[in-house]
XYZ file of C-alpha atoms in Angstrom:
696
model
C 21.466 -11.725 46.559
C 18.793 -11.547 49.271
C 15.020 -11.328 48.938
C 12.448 -9.804 51.295
C 8.670 -9.735 51.428
C 6.883 -6.419 51.974
C 3.101 -5.943 51.970
C 2.694 -9.425 50.437
C 4.685 -8.286 47.380
C 8.156 -9.651 46.648
C 10.793 -6.942 46.129
C 14.441 -7.384 45.300
C 17.043 -6.250 47.840
C 20.180 -5.675 45.811
C 23.777 -4.602 46.059
C 26.357 -3.512 43.495
C 28.544 -6.298 42.171
C 32.024 -4.818 41.952
C 33.885 -8.090 42.592
C 34.715 -8.644 38.954
C 36.659 -5.368 38.836
C 39.424 -6.753 41.049
C 41.075 -10.089 40.263
C 40.351 -12.797 42.843
C 43.565 -14.525 41.861
C 46.781 -12.840 40.729
C 47.882 -14.383 37.430
C 50.544 -13.602 34.910
C 49.699 -11.708 31.710
C 47.222 -9.230 33.115
C 49.338 -6.182 32.210
C 47.208 -5.123 29.265
C 43.960 -5.392 31.247
C 45.606 -3.237 33.914
C 46.502 -0.678 31.239
C 42.844 -0.555 30.177
C 41.929 0.142 33.809
C 44.677 2.666 34.410
C 44.460 4.753 31.234
C 40.796 4.435 30.348
C 38.399 2.981 32.937
C 39.682 4.689 36.112
C 39.845 8.012 34.295
C 36.237 7.609 33.230
C 37.178 7.547 29.542
C 34.962 4.570 28.734
C 31.207 5.040 28.919
C 27.803 3.847 27.822
C 25.419 6.581 26.710
C 22.342 6.677 24.452
C 22.509 2.889 24.103
C 26.066 2.718 22.749
C 29.612 2.215 24.052
C 32.085 5.045 23.540
C 35.740 5.740 24.238
C 37.438 9.119 24.630
C 40.126 9.766 22.002
C 42.730 12.068 23.526
C 44.383 12.799 20.178
C 41.096 14.250 18.854
C 39.636 15.523 22.158
C 36.296 13.827 21.530
C 34.394 10.591 22.094
C 33.852 8.024 19.370
C 32.127 4.691 18.932
C 34.008 1.798 20.517
C 33.595 -0.185 17.281
C 35.225 2.503 15.122
C 38.653 2.022 13.620
C 39.860 5.182 15.383
C 38.896 3.775 18.804
C 40.410 0.363 18.087
C 43.674 1.884 16.919
C 44.008 4.144 19.984
C 43.251 1.314 22.427
C 45.853 -0.853 20.689
C 48.442 1.866 21.253
C 47.436 2.286 24.911
C 47.821 -1.392 25.784
C 51.005 -1.788 23.734
C 49.919 -3.820 20.700
C 52.134 -2.206 18.081
C 52.520 -5.073 15.596
C 48.838 -5.021 14.468
C 49.008 -2.749 11.434
C 46.162 -4.216 9.374
C 43.629 -6.213 11.389
C 43.611 -4.074 14.521
C 40.075 -5.190 15.447
C 41.136 -8.853 15.594
C 44.051 -7.992 17.860
C 41.572 -6.563 20.409
C 39.110 -9.451 20.219
C 40.104 -10.954 23.590
C 39.837 -7.554 25.330
C 36.519 -6.298 23.934
C 34.234 -8.058 26.431
C 36.249 -6.590 29.308
C 36.139 -3.096 27.755
C 32.364 -3.290 27.223
C 31.849 -4.267 30.886
C 33.973 -1.293 31.888
C 31.779 0.945 29.700
C 28.711 -0.324 31.547
C 30.079 0.879 34.905
C 30.053 4.467 33.636
C 26.556 5.093 32.261
C 25.799 8.672 31.228
C 22.615 10.691 31.544
C 20.130 10.874 28.635
C 21.321 13.179 25.867
C 19.700 16.619 25.974
C 18.762 18.503 22.797
C 22.315 19.356 21.841
C 24.976 19.396 19.117
C 28.675 18.540 19.031
C 30.795 21.308 17.494
C 34.558 21.511 17.840
C 35.451 19.915 21.175
C 32.208 20.917 22.924
C 28.720 19.523 23.307
C 26.382 22.507 23.224
C 22.744 22.555 24.367
C 20.446 24.275 21.866
C 17.798 26.823 22.893
C 15.607 28.209 20.103
C 13.720 31.515 20.032
C 11.347 31.344 17.067
C 10.230 34.940 17.529
C 13.766 36.304 17.210
C 14.804 33.481 14.825
C 17.818 32.694 16.944
C 19.362 29.630 18.484
C 21.596 29.968 21.517
C 24.363 27.459 22.153
C 25.158 26.864 25.830
C 27.845 24.550 27.222
C 26.277 21.219 28.066
C 25.989 20.111 31.671
C 27.947 17.106 32.833
C 26.555 13.860 31.417
C 29.139 11.665 33.154
C 30.011 11.657 36.831
C 33.045 9.357 36.971
C 35.517 11.243 34.799
C 38.815 11.979 36.526
C 38.875 15.244 38.493
C 42.033 16.190 36.631
C 40.282 15.943 33.264
C 38.935 18.982 31.439
C 35.211 19.469 32.267
C 34.465 19.280 28.526
C 35.235 15.546 28.695
C 32.191 15.000 30.949
C 29.848 16.534 28.347
C 30.556 13.576 25.996
C 31.162 15.329 22.675
C 30.626 12.480 20.181
C 31.999 12.633 16.629
C 31.892 16.439 16.367
C 32.257 18.807 13.425
C 35.886 19.861 13.016
C 35.935 23.642 13.370
C 37.602 26.371 15.384
C 34.550 28.664 15.094
C 32.333 27.802 18.067
C 28.971 29.616 17.838
C 27.289 31.306 20.808
C 24.169 32.769 19.192
C 23.029 32.190 15.618
C 20.349 34.314 13.932
C 18.661 32.729 10.948
C 19.453 32.843 8.052
C 22.913 34.201 8.993
C 25.304 35.388 6.319
C 23.773 32.812 3.983
C 26.789 32.430 1.683
C 26.365 28.671 1.246
C 22.568 28.987 1.100
C 22.989 31.591 -1.664
C 25.247 29.150 -3.522
C 22.665 26.369 -3.214
C 19.802 28.509 -4.521
C 21.204 27.939 -8.008
C 20.728 24.198 -7.461
C 17.301 24.586 -5.810
C 14.959 26.944 -7.664
C 12.225 25.550 -5.389
C 13.433 26.617 -1.950
C 11.261 24.000 -0.268
C 13.615 21.287 -1.481
C 16.517 23.117 0.170
C 14.528 23.173 3.426
C 14.207 19.369 3.188
C 17.971 19.012 2.727
C 18.778 21.432 5.570
C 16.443 19.562 7.947
C 18.156 16.292 7.041
C 21.611 17.738 7.745
C 20.427 19.305 10.986
C 18.848 16.029 12.060
C 22.216 14.293 11.718
C 23.742 16.865 14.074
C 21.054 17.371 16.728
C 21.082 14.730 19.467
C 19.031 12.696 20.048
C 18.627 11.882 16.351
C 15.203 11.006 14.904
C 13.857 9.447 11.696
C 13.916 9.535 8.720
C 17.694 9.285 8.461
C 18.085 8.660 4.721
C 17.783 11.195 1.881
C 17.868 10.145 -1.776
C 18.874 12.754 -4.351
C 17.265 11.500 -7.563
C 17.934 12.980 -10.972
C 19.923 12.696 -14.194
C 23.609 13.468 -14.458
C 24.473 17.145 -14.228
C 21.501 18.039 -12.009
C 23.497 19.316 -9.033
C 23.656 16.177 -6.880
C 27.439 16.144 -6.607
C 27.562 19.858 -5.803
C 25.195 19.313 -2.901
C 27.138 16.313 -1.588
C 30.343 18.364 -1.705
C 28.662 21.056 0.398
C 27.517 18.468 2.959
C 30.952 16.852 3.181
C 32.711 20.189 3.525
C 30.309 21.570 6.150
C 30.377 18.367 8.217
C 34.116 17.839 8.006
C 35.223 15.474 10.729
C 31.914 13.643 11.116
C 31.045 12.850 7.483
C 32.350 9.797 5.644
C 32.200 8.740 1.986
C 30.876 5.344 0.883
C 32.334 3.711 -2.224
C 30.168 3.793 -5.350
C 28.160 0.596 -5.458
C 28.260 0.095 -1.676
C 24.470 0.130 -1.470
C 23.794 -2.049 -4.517
C 26.177 -4.912 -3.722
C 24.878 -8.456 -3.233
C 26.477 -8.744 0.220
C 24.314 -10.446 2.847
C 26.007 -8.668 5.755
C 27.333 -5.126 5.859
C 30.825 -5.050 4.296
C 33.675 -3.978 6.553
C 34.487 -0.865 4.489
C 30.863 0.291 4.830
C 30.736 -0.450 8.557
C 33.898 1.614 9.169
C 32.248 4.678 7.656
C 28.925 4.169 9.425
C 30.195 3.624 12.983
C 32.705 6.464 12.863
C 30.534 9.294 11.454
C 27.277 11.177 11.876
C 26.688 11.345 8.122
C 27.625 9.031 5.273
C 27.365 10.161 1.653
C 27.494 8.147 -1.537
C 28.082 9.911 -4.857
C 26.738 7.179 -7.141
C 24.159 4.548 -6.236
C 23.364 2.961 -9.565
C 19.677 2.151 -9.019
C 19.080 2.368 -12.754
C 21.259 -0.734 -13.163
C 21.037 -2.682 -9.882
C 18.592 -3.057 -6.981
C 19.072 -1.364 -3.614
C 20.563 -3.696 -1.002
C 17.705 -3.481 1.523
C 19.649 -5.208 4.293
C 22.520 -2.730 4.231
C 20.131 0.176 3.675
C 18.060 -0.750 6.753
C 21.159 -1.195 8.883
C 22.420 2.287 8.034
C 19.129 4.183 8.076
C 17.787 2.564 11.248
C 18.849 2.976 14.861
C 19.460 -0.703 15.386
C 22.499 -2.480 16.763
C 25.031 -3.557 14.147
C 27.460 -6.418 14.261
C 30.824 -4.830 13.465
C 33.902 -7.034 13.406
C 33.943 -8.743 16.818
C 31.543 -6.495 18.674
C 28.154 -4.855 18.252
C 27.345 -1.171 18.350
C 24.482 1.268 18.010
C 24.917 3.618 15.076
C 23.321 7.032 14.690
C 24.687 7.683 11.219
C 22.461 9.409 8.658
C 22.720 8.732 4.927
C 22.645 10.987 1.861
C 22.924 9.246 -1.486
C 22.818 10.359 -5.107
C 21.341 8.226 -7.869
C 20.407 8.606 -11.525
C 17.576 6.097 -11.023
C 14.946 5.137 -8.469
C 13.909 1.976 -6.625
C 12.001 -0.403 -8.890
C 8.808 -1.006 -6.901
C 7.819 -4.038 -8.996
C 11.093 -5.820 -8.207
C 11.521 -4.590 -4.628
C 8.105 -4.625 -2.964
C 9.811 -4.475 0.416
C 10.400 -0.767 -0.178
C 6.671 -0.102 0.426
C 6.769 -1.568 3.934
C 6.531 0.710 6.970
C 10.020 -0.393 7.994
C 11.533 1.214 4.864
C 9.183 4.130 4.153
C 9.649 5.643 7.591
C 13.420 5.698 7.078
C 13.704 7.399 3.695
C 12.762 10.582 1.841
C 13.573 11.314 -1.813
C 13.775 14.641 -3.656
C 13.982 15.262 -7.387
C 17.044 17.178 -8.595
C 16.196 18.619 -12.017
C 18.478 21.625 -12.510
C 20.914 21.926 -15.385
C 23.865 22.420 -13.036
C 26.390 22.452 -15.875
C 24.836 25.683 -17.145
C 25.420 27.519 -13.841
C 27.987 30.309 -14.405
C 31.457 29.433 -13.132
C 31.464 32.544 -10.960
C 28.670 30.928 -8.920
C 29.975 27.364 -9.003
C 32.698 27.734 -6.353
C 31.572 26.348 -2.972
C 32.384 28.745 -0.063
C 35.026 26.921 1.954
C 35.898 29.257 4.833
C 35.164 28.189 8.414
C 32.650 30.970 9.091
C 30.566 30.171 5.996
C 30.481 26.489 6.883
C 29.505 26.957 10.525
C 26.948 29.548 9.391
C 25.350 26.911 7.144
C 25.475 24.365 9.969
C 23.613 26.873 12.159
C 20.918 27.250 9.478
C 20.503 23.469 9.286
C 20.237 23.122 13.065
C 17.666 25.946 13.148
C 15.619 24.212 10.441
C 15.682 20.921 12.359
C 14.509 22.701 15.524
C 11.686 24.523 13.708
C 10.192 21.368 12.173
C 9.588 18.366 14.423
C 9.270 16.129 11.360
C 11.007 16.436 8.020
C 9.382 19.028 5.683
C 8.856 17.924 2.106
C 7.014 19.105 -0.990
C 3.933 17.153 -2.125
C 5.665 16.053 -5.330
C 8.744 14.833 -3.458
C 6.474 13.030 -1.029
C 4.909 11.208 -3.984
C 8.383 10.409 -5.342
C 9.422 9.027 -1.928
C 6.343 6.826 -1.869
C 6.007 5.780 -5.513
C 9.607 5.685 -6.848
C 9.479 3.870 -10.224
C 5.695 4.406 -10.426
C 5.897 8.200 -10.105
C 5.200 8.944 -13.802
C 2.024 6.847 -13.716
C 0.801 8.683 -10.608
C 1.486 12.142 -12.027
C -0.944 11.474 -14.884
C -3.742 11.778 -12.325
C -2.272 13.914 -9.523
C -1.022 17.498 -9.541
C 0.074 19.925 -6.848
C -2.308 22.666 -5.790
C -2.332 25.417 -3.207
C -6.119 25.230 -2.904
C -7.907 23.300 -0.120
C -8.550 19.675 -1.057
C -11.951 18.212 -0.135
C -12.428 14.693 1.177
C -13.675 13.425 -2.192
C -10.550 14.571 -4.059
C -8.299 13.341 -1.247
C -9.910 9.908 -1.310
C -9.543 9.809 -5.101
C -5.796 10.438 -4.816
C -5.450 7.640 -2.271
C -7.314 5.292 -4.583
C -4.991 6.192 -7.453
C -2.002 5.374 -5.256
C -3.645 2.159 -4.094
C -4.263 0.927 -7.659
C -0.927 1.953 -9.166
C 1.177 0.695 -6.245
C -1.009 -2.403 -5.943
C -1.477 -1.995 -2.217
C -4.546 -2.100 0.000
C -5.201 1.106 1.906
C -7.048 0.496 5.144
C -10.196 2.471 5.851
C -8.537 4.505 8.629
C -5.767 5.531 6.204
C -8.300 6.651 3.588
C -10.029 8.780 6.220
C -6.747 10.458 7.064
C -5.913 8.722 10.365
C -2.871 6.636 11.281
C -1.260 6.928 7.839
C 2.175 5.408 8.467
C 3.496 6.688 5.157
C 3.164 10.298 6.326
C 3.814 9.781 10.040
C 7.332 11.213 9.903
C 6.942 14.153 7.525
C 5.522 17.644 7.257
C 4.123 18.371 3.787
C 4.881 21.911 2.575
C 2.253 23.399 0.256
C 3.112 25.407 -2.826
C 5.036 28.604 -2.114
C 5.726 27.777 1.556
C 9.302 27.140 2.596
C 10.963 28.006 5.908
C 10.019 31.458 7.248
C 12.998 33.711 6.606
C 14.428 31.544 3.830
C 13.802 33.084 0.389
C 15.818 34.066 -2.618
C 16.598 37.430 -1.054
C 16.625 36.138 2.545
C 14.091 38.802 3.502
C 10.811 37.006 4.216
C 9.498 37.060 7.784
C 6.199 35.274 7.198
C 4.709 32.735 9.573
C 2.756 29.633 8.565
C -0.588 30.613 7.055
C -2.567 29.398 10.094
C -0.637 31.754 12.384
C -0.722 34.720 10.018
C -4.040 36.032 11.398
C -4.898 39.078 13.552
C -5.155 36.910 16.662
C -4.299 33.216 16.183
C -5.217 32.468 19.807
C -8.826 33.243 18.929
C -8.934 31.498 15.542
C -6.882 28.308 15.993
C -8.564 25.423 17.793
C -6.171 22.593 16.860
C -2.657 23.433 18.050
C -0.302 20.957 16.396
C 3.343 20.491 17.453
C 4.383 22.317 14.245
C 2.280 25.377 15.145
C 3.400 25.306 18.774
C 7.013 25.592 17.629
C 6.188 29.168 16.633
C 4.602 29.939 20.010
C 6.728 31.424 22.765
C 5.611 30.060 26.123
C 6.303 32.266 29.116
C 6.233 30.945 32.672
C 6.379 33.371 35.579
C 8.763 32.774 38.471
C 6.960 30.492 40.956
C 5.611 32.606 43.818
C 4.678 31.248 47.204
C 0.915 31.490 47.812
C 0.858 30.192 51.372
C -1.515 32.350 53.419
C -3.381 32.476 56.713
C -6.349 30.906 54.927
C -4.350 27.896 53.719
C -2.714 27.466 57.137
C -6.123 27.058 58.782
C -6.732 23.830 56.846
C -3.135 22.606 56.498
C -0.872 24.469 58.939
C 2.262 22.547 57.863
C 1.802 22.893 54.098
C 3.405 25.451 51.796
C 2.174 26.339 48.285
C 3.689 27.830 45.108
C 2.126 28.876 41.805
C 3.410 30.008 38.392
C 1.306 31.368 35.533
C 1.640 30.248 31.899
C 1.104 32.569 28.931
C 1.523 32.222 25.162
C 2.745 34.735 22.597
C 3.247 35.034 18.827
C 4.902 38.237 17.651
C 3.025 41.034 19.427
C 0.084 38.846 20.453
C 0.050 37.414 23.981
C -2.633 35.347 25.669
C -3.209 33.475 28.897
C -5.842 31.394 27.122
C -5.359 28.734 24.453
C -7.993 26.566 22.781
C -8.374 22.776 22.873
C -10.723 21.517 20.162
C -13.151 18.602 20.529
C -12.497 18.053 24.230
C -14.558 15.176 25.632
C -16.252 15.488 29.031
C -17.610 12.204 30.481
C -20.574 11.666 32.786
C -19.404 11.044 36.369
C -21.742 10.477 39.326
C -20.293 13.023 41.750
C -22.071 15.786 43.684
C -19.782 18.642 42.589
C -18.936 17.249 39.171
C -20.103 19.505 36.358
C -20.548 22.398 38.801
C -17.124 23.221 40.211
C -14.977 20.973 38.022
C -15.025 18.312 35.332
C -12.671 15.872 33.624
C -11.795 16.510 29.975
C -9.524 15.190 27.231
C -7.218 18.054 26.258
C -4.539 18.575 23.605
C -1.462 16.747 24.920
C 0.804 18.732 22.554
C 0.018 21.902 24.526
C 0.919 20.187 27.794
C 4.170 18.840 26.366
C 5.105 22.292 25.015
C 4.523 23.806 28.475
C 6.553 21.056 30.121
C 9.468 21.613 27.711
C 9.356 25.394 28.220
C 9.377 24.897 31.993
C 12.357 22.558 31.749
C 14.363 25.348 30.111
C 13.736 27.374 33.295
C 14.812 24.409 35.466
C 11.221 23.758 36.541
C 10.148 20.122 36.581
C 6.552 19.571 35.452
C 4.461 16.399 35.314
C 1.534 16.017 32.935
C -0.131 13.443 35.187
C -3.241 14.611 37.021
C -3.499 13.468 40.641
C -7.259 12.882 40.334
C -7.581 11.223 36.944
C -5.418 8.821 34.908
C -4.405 9.378 31.271
C -3.474 6.791 28.662
C -1.493 6.678 25.426
C -4.437 7.961 23.370
C -6.119 10.480 25.680
C -4.716 13.150 27.987
C -7.198 13.489 30.822
C -7.072 16.549 33.072
C -9.224 18.016 35.836
C -10.620 21.363 34.673
C -11.566 23.854 37.382
C -13.712 26.992 37.389
C -16.360 25.747 34.969
C -19.384 27.194 36.782
C -21.243 29.473 34.369
C -18.534 29.025 31.728
C -19.989 26.112 29.729
C -22.631 26.879 27.115
C -23.463 27.365 23.454
C -22.502 30.126 21.026
C -25.263 31.256 18.670
C -24.931 32.530 15.104
C -24.486 36.101 16.364
C -21.497 35.042 18.450
C -23.317 35.455 21.760
C -22.539 33.025 24.586
C -25.485 31.344 26.314
C -24.459 29.487 29.537
C -25.897 26.015 30.128
C -26.044 23.796 33.211
C -23.380 21.206 32.432
C -24.147 19.144 35.521
C -27.806 18.891 34.524
C -26.953 17.934 30.919
C -24.644 15.144 32.120
C -26.997 13.905 34.815
C -30.070 13.860 32.565
C -28.435 12.013 29.666
C -25.858 10.039 31.706
C -23.665 10.440 28.620
C -20.742 12.668 27.673
C -20.372 16.067 26.039
C -17.969 17.387 23.379
C -16.752 21.002 23.715
C -14.233 23.419 22.265
C -12.576 24.585 25.458
C -10.650 27.804 26.100
C -8.157 26.904 28.806
C -5.747 28.767 31.070
C -2.773 26.855 32.485
C -0.712 27.321 35.622
C 1.880 25.347 37.567
C 1.193 24.338 41.154
C 3.338 22.884 43.947
C 2.477 21.938 47.531
C 4.887 20.653 50.161
C 4.326 19.405 53.662
C 6.278 19.864 56.889
C 6.938 23.539 56.009
C 9.730 22.492 53.650
C 11.311 25.045 51.301
C 11.172 24.654 47.511
C 14.164 23.045 45.758
C 15.088 22.418 42.075
C 14.064 18.731 42.325
C 10.441 19.540 43.137
C 7.854 18.502 40.556
C 5.070 20.965 39.742
C 1.609 19.840 38.626
C -0.122 21.371 35.638
C -3.434 22.978 36.602
C -6.200 23.846 34.136
C -8.901 26.498 34.494
C -11.778 26.956 32.086
C -12.141 30.363 30.451
C -15.050 29.209 28.304
C -16.305 25.947 26.836
C -18.506 25.960 23.715
C -20.672 22.840 23.542
C -20.401 21.126 20.147
C -22.298 17.895 20.829
C -24.147 16.069 23.607
C -25.164 12.428 24.167
C -21.602 11.316 23.369
C -20.272 7.846 24.199
C -17.381 8.848 26.444
C -15.824 6.303 28.773
C -14.991 7.946 32.084
C -11.291 7.695 32.991
C -9.970 5.935 36.067
C -10.158 8.266 39.061
C -8.718 8.340 42.547
C -10.856 6.402 45.026
C -13.195 8.721 46.902
C -13.098 8.770 50.724
C -16.177 6.838 51.979
C -18.841 8.531 54.126
C -20.063 6.685 57.254
C -23.468 6.831 58.908
C -23.694 9.650 61.497
C -23.399 8.719 65.181
C -25.658 10.034 67.945
C -22.806 12.224 69.197
C -22.614 13.937 65.769
C -26.103 15.499 66.037
C -26.002 19.311 66.347
C -27.583 20.877 69.456
C -30.566 23.228 69.237
C -28.326 26.041 70.489
C -25.861 25.492 67.619
C -28.678 25.411 65.081
C -30.007 28.727 66.440
C -26.547 30.317 66.145
C -26.188 29.185 62.540
C -29.677 30.421 61.756
C -28.817 33.854 63.091
C -25.944 33.929 60.597
C -28.331 33.021 57.766
C -26.412 29.793 57.169
């Protein structure tokens, strides 16, 4: 390795180290390593993607975890180890380090939002207005696969669902045969939405938390029926854990559990006897997390989700660890309380045809795409949090569809604090940074997934969006609300003109407009509530432009919509720097558009620059903003797909909500200094007369 010094900073000059791939000395006994190279590495059938090592299994036409029994068995056959019939992992121990290094020479691209069905990885595009998801063949994620290989190999289909029915477009709720079957188990459809999100989350890459779902309830409450549906629908990527696997006293994950976890997307357990034994927290964390596991003689990253059935709950008094953030963020519990044995036999047969199963899979994927975080009823949220203390909590807490004031909300938190014997920090009591609810969406009474009802006929939107014009009434656009908004971006048009060429003759410019729509309502303007505008000592600041903290969720939604049109967008402003807590943007066109709105709804413009200059403090506004995408390129270059557009913000109107605010100004680009004028810079009397004649 060599080192060089540039601009007083040390930078590494590097080269690729490929020496290890060819033996420096020819020695006997290398045949099996050569077979690994010939049949796997050189064909690009070993890879590292999403943090894990995978091998392509030709007999199944898919990729699987290197640590899985299926991968170990196939590699044994390839390199000619035929006498290892039991401990196949041990027979590969001396080859694993070499195989892992080979995986690291073929690193794939980050996984897009996609699913693995049949032998294909399919990118998922959702249209919430039409309630459809479109499945498109995934682009190549690997570049070193053999040219002779089928292009599907490069898309890295990992542990897919076994089916011959590959969907192209799915319209929710589909035929609904399995959903109709499950309605007998779920009188409250919101619980079914929770289950469908959990299944969809196991299928949609990249997978998020929580990854564990507990089905709690007495015997005969429908738990087994639901697990049978999950296993049948996810055939090929769903494994079954032995009863008692999660309540054993094992310190490390048992081999029979590890085999299921590393080789599947979902693991189910029909009987976790929490009423008789404690939950093994070590094994539970290993399965429900996204951590690396030690499996046999290698380590691997697992993305397996977990669905377990139990007649009991976790005993909080005996297992206080359950209340830690590390566990609560991984698990959700729902109460199963239906008398399943009383369901007529004519309705107890699970639909088992391929179309019904893939139809249900489509519904689960759609549910996962609609909700960014897992949806759950208030009572199931309390069960997830309180477990063995749930009966004590329900003495004081009930579910309501009415708005809850801060006094009642604080009272509930105090009840939880006393019964669970935990200290709730002040910021949690005020509703901020509550880790217990960071990964969920609470569904109020009567609200399930739009389109999912007993008769499959509802088309309602969330209550906040079900207004004559939500773009005028909603000021706080959350990610959940934005999922129902269709963002349209016009084709970028070149705006280079004679005027722009006068200032920058070699530059070219492009612009695209952004609009938002819900059903038949469309708007170029969207609101950002409680935007902060700092005081900045700049001549044009507060007149032509200002800096403001805007709703980052809106920017991210625009960026994601642009990406679907192959337009790269950055959320970073060239003039002002953002941070993890605040999204700072330059807002243009504010002159005459900042003011106050009186009780009659009339807008009274105010001089923002004067307000800022007089107080030397910040202002809080509710800002109506219009977004566009902008690109400039020098040297008269043409636009290409790799170009990165900048997000531009224009003010439609800003209603002042508060002044004299303590707002720290963000870091800005250094202004160009102004020097003292030289004698040669002084204008002549003749020039002054000419300007005067022009009234300038």
